[in-house]
Amino acid sequence: MDQSLVSVILTSYNKPEWVGKAIESVLKQTYPYWELWGMMDDHSSQNVQDIINKYTDDKRIHVVNSLVKDEERPLTTRYATLINQAILLANGAYITYLTDDTMYMPDRLAKMVDFLERQKVHVIYSSQLVRQVDQKKAIFSESILEAKDVLEDAAFIVDHCSVMHTRDVLIAVKEKYGSCWDDDPACWNHGDAAFWKRLNAFAPFYPLLEILDVTYKTPMSFQNLYRNLSSPLIDGSIVSGSSGERFIIDRSRRRLLAPKWFTFYKYNRSDIIQVPDPVLFQYSEAEPIDGELHLPNYRLLFCEENQTLYYLDGGRKRKKLLDSAAFNRYKFSRKEIVTLASQALAPLGNGPDITSFNGAVPGPLPNRRVFFAGFKYWISLNDKICEIEREVLERYHLKKDIIPLSLHAVQGMPKGERVQGVTKQ
Ligand code: UDP
Ligand code: MG
C-alpha cells in the first residue's frame, strides 16, 4: 500500500448527534496514513466540544476551536475560513474534506489514494448518498449524487465531502487567487462551488463511480435552512437559530422572545421559523420583548379600560377592528387577542384605522396579512403590497388565512419589492 499522507479537514458546528459519527468514520478507514488536521470546530456549544475532545488521545487527530464570536459569524463563509486555516496546518500530499453530518465509507481513503496515484490526476470525486432526515433522525428520502463524468465545471454538481485533491493543485490556486477557498460571505450557500471554479482553472474533476460517503441533511442543514428564505426576513417573524432561543424580527433588528412572552402573546410553535445562524446574526439585538415596554408588532391587543381592540403595526396602534367587518375581512382570529392594561398601550402612537372594503380600493392595509389576487400571492409589508412566492409563504408558515382581493384593488396600491427566496444552489 502507498504511504502518501492524507489530510482530512472536518468542519464542525453544533451537530452533537452527528459529529462523533463523522469522526468515527475517519477512525474506521482501512487506509492508515491520514491525519485529521484539522478537526475544525467553529466554537460549538459545550456538549459538542465534549464529544470532540474524547478523540484527542489519538495522535492523528488535531482539534482547533475557532472561538469565533457570534457577531463575527456573518462576516465570512465560516467553513471556508476554517478550511483555509486547516490547509495552513495540514501536512498531507492529498487534501480531503468532511462535514460534521457526513460519514465516509471505510475504504474511501484507500480507493481515492489508489485512483489518484494510478491515474496521476489532481482532483477526483466519488458518488454520494444523500439522506434527508427529520428531527428524530428518521430517513424520509434518499438520493444519489452520481459521479460519472469528467467535469470541467464542477460548481453546483459536487459536494465537498466527495472530493480529494493534491496539495500541488492547491498551491497553484493560492498563487493565482491569493487564497485557497473564497470565504466571502456571499458564498455561504455555495462555498464549495466557488472553490471548484478555482480548482477547475487548473484541473478537471475525475469520477470514481462508487458511493464513498453518506451525507445527512437534517432540518438544521444549511441547504434546508436557506431554502425559500427571503432576504430581508419578513418583519414580525419569530426566528430561531441553532441555540434554540427565539427572536422576533422587528424592523431590521431582533428582539429576544422569552418563553413567558411567547405564551403571553399567544404565539404557536408553528410560528417559529428555523434560520441559519449567519442570517440571524445579521440582525443586531434590540431590547427583549416584554409585557409592557417592548411589545411585539402584528398582535391583536385589547384594552379593557376603553374596550378597544388594536392591531399593533409598525409600532403604531390601529383601531376600528372589533365591531367592524374588517375583523373578518382581514381574517383576524379571536383566539389571538391579548388583553393589556392601558398604560402599556398609552405610549404608542396611533396609526390609521383599519377599515373594511367591498371590492373598491381599501384604506391602508394592515401589515403582515396575506392576499390572493390575479392568481398570485401578496403580502402587506411596510404599508405596501408585495408579490410573494408561494414557496416563501410556505417556508414562513404564512400560507393560511389568505384574503381574497381583486386585481383592481392591488393595482391601486403602492407596491413593494417582490418577496422571493435567496439564491438557490
Ligand atoms: N459550519 C461552520 N460554522 C457555522 C456554520 C456551519 O463551520 O457557523 C460548517 C458545518 O459544521 C458544516 C458546514 O459548515 O461542516 C456546512 O454546514 P451544513 O452541514 O449545515 O450545511 P449543508 O449540509 O446544508 O450544506
Ligand atoms: Mg451538511
mmCIF file of N, CA and C and ligand atoms in Angstrom, residues 11-13 15 42 73 78-79 82 99-101 188 217 220-223, ligand 1:
data_model
loop_
_atom_site.group_PDB
_atom_site.id
_atom_site.type_symbol
_atom_site.label_atom_id
_atom_site.label_comp_id
_atom_site.label_asym_id
_atom_site.label_seq_id
_atom_site.Cartn_x
_atom_site.Cartn_y
_atom_site.Cartn_z
ATOM 1 N N THR A 11 -15.088 20.144 9.264
ATOM 2 C CA THR A 11 -15.634 21.356 9.891
ATOM 3 C C THR A 11 -16.860 20.984 10.715
ATOM 4 N N SER A 12 -16.934 21.580 11.904
ATOM 5 C CA SER A 12 -17.994 21.195 12.835
ATOM 6 C C SER A 12 -18.648 22.425 13.447
ATOM 7 N N TYR A 13 -19.952 22.364 13.551
ATOM 8 C CA TYR A 13 -20.656 23.431 14.278
ATOM 9 C C TYR A 13 -22.015 22.932 14.775
ATOM 10 N N LYS A 15 -23.513 20.151 15.902
ATOM 11 C CA LYS A 15 -24.298 18.971 15.500
ATOM 12 C C LYS A 15 -23.957 17.812 16.441
ATOM 13 N N ASP A 42 -16.189 25.248 15.019
ATOM 14 C CA ASP A 42 -16.468 26.683 14.903
ATOM 15 C C ASP A 42 -17.142 27.237 16.160
ATOM 16 N N ARG A 73 -19.762 35.881 12.987
ATOM 17 C CA ARG A 73 -20.170 34.766 12.125
ATOM 18 C C ARG A 73 -20.633 35.173 10.727
ATOM 19 N N ARG A 78 -18.127 30.718 6.994
ATOM 20 C CA ARG A 78 -17.318 30.177 8.085
ATOM 21 C C ARG A 78 -16.550 28.910 7.727
ATOM 22 N N TYR A 79 -17.214 27.958 7.066
ATOM 23 C CA TYR A 79 -16.488 26.704 6.820
ATOM 24 C C TYR A 79 -15.334 26.939 5.863
ATOM 25 N N LEU A 82 -12.533 28.268 7.994
ATOM 26 C CA LEU A 82 -11.923 27.177 8.774
ATOM 27 C C LEU A 82 -11.057 26.286 7.889
ATOM 28 N N THR A 99 -17.790 17.050 6.476
ATOM 29 C CA THR A 99 -18.595 17.909 7.356
ATOM 30 C C THR A 99 -19.127 17.048 8.495
ATOM 31 N N ASP A 100 -19.609 17.719 9.511
ATOM 32 C CA ASP A 100 -19.992 17.020 10.744
ATOM 33 C C ASP A 100 -21.293 16.236 10.623
ATOM 34 N N ASP A 101 -21.900 16.205 9.447
ATOM 35 C CA ASP A 101 -23.112 15.409 9.268
ATOM 36 C C ASP A 101 -22.911 14.402 8.130
ATOM 37 N N TRP A 188 -21.947 31.850 1.214
ATOM 38 C CA TRP A 188 -22.439 30.991 2.299
ATOM 39 C C TRP A 188 -23.105 29.714 1.813
ATOM 40 N N LYS A 217 -28.887 15.221 5.529
ATOM 41 C CA LYS A 217 -29.438 16.584 5.523
ATOM 42 C C LYS A 217 -30.507 16.645 6.599
ATOM 43 N N MET A 220 -31.735 21.111 10.212
ATOM 44 C CA MET A 220 -30.823 22.212 10.543
ATOM 45 C C MET A 220 -29.692 22.381 9.524
ATOM 46 N N SER A 221 -29.638 21.553 8.482
ATOM 47 C CA SER A 221 -28.596 21.708 7.462
ATOM 48 C C SER A 221 -28.802 23.021 6.721
ATOM 49 N N PHE A 222 -27.695 23.631 6.364
ATOM 50 C CA PHE A 222 -27.795 24.938 5.706
ATOM 51 C C PHE A 222 -28.643 24.904 4.449
ATOM 52 N N GLN A 223 -28.464 23.837 3.663
ATOM 53 C CA GLN A 223 -29.245 23.777 2.420
ATOM 54 C C GLN A 223 -30.730 23.848 2.711
HETATM 55 N N1 UDP B 1 -20.318 25.461 9.682
HETATM 56 C C1 UDP B 1 -19.355 26.185 10.352
HETATM 57 N N2 UDP B 1 -19.712 27.327 11.015
HETATM 58 C C2 UDP B 1 -21.001 27.785 11.057
HETATM 59 C C3 UDP B 1 -21.977 27.049 10.368
HETATM 60 C C4 UDP B 1 -21.597 25.880 9.681
HETATM 61 O O1 UDP B 1 -18.186 25.810 10.349
HETATM 62 O O2 UDP B 1 -21.272 28.846 11.668
HETATM 63 C C5 UDP B 1 -19.935 24.227 8.949
HETATM 64 C C6 UDP B 1 -20.676 22.978 9.426
HETATM 65 O O3 UDP B 1 -20.055 22.400 10.538
HETATM 66 C C7 UDP B 1 -20.587 22.075 8.222
HETATM 67 C C8 UDP B 1 -20.534 23.043 7.047
HETATM 68 O O4 UDP B 1 -20.318 24.342 7.604
HETATM 69 O O5 UDP B 1 -19.414 21.311 8.284
HETATM 70 C C9 UDP B 1 -21.788 23.016 6.215
HETATM 71 O O6 UDP B 1 -22.924 23.192 7.042
HETATM 72 P P1 UDP B 1 -24.195 22.240 6.950
HETATM 73 O O7 UDP B 1 -23.766 20.812 7.020
HETATM 74 O O8 UDP B 1 -25.203 22.711 7.924
HETATM 75 O O9 UDP B 1 -24.724 22.586 5.509
HETATM 76 P P2 UDP B 1 -25.329 21.706 4.326
HETATM 77 O O10 UDP B 1 -25.160 20.264 4.682
HETATM 78 O O11 UDP B 1 -26.741 22.119 4.217
HETATM 79 O O12 UDP B 1 -24.517 22.144 3.134
#
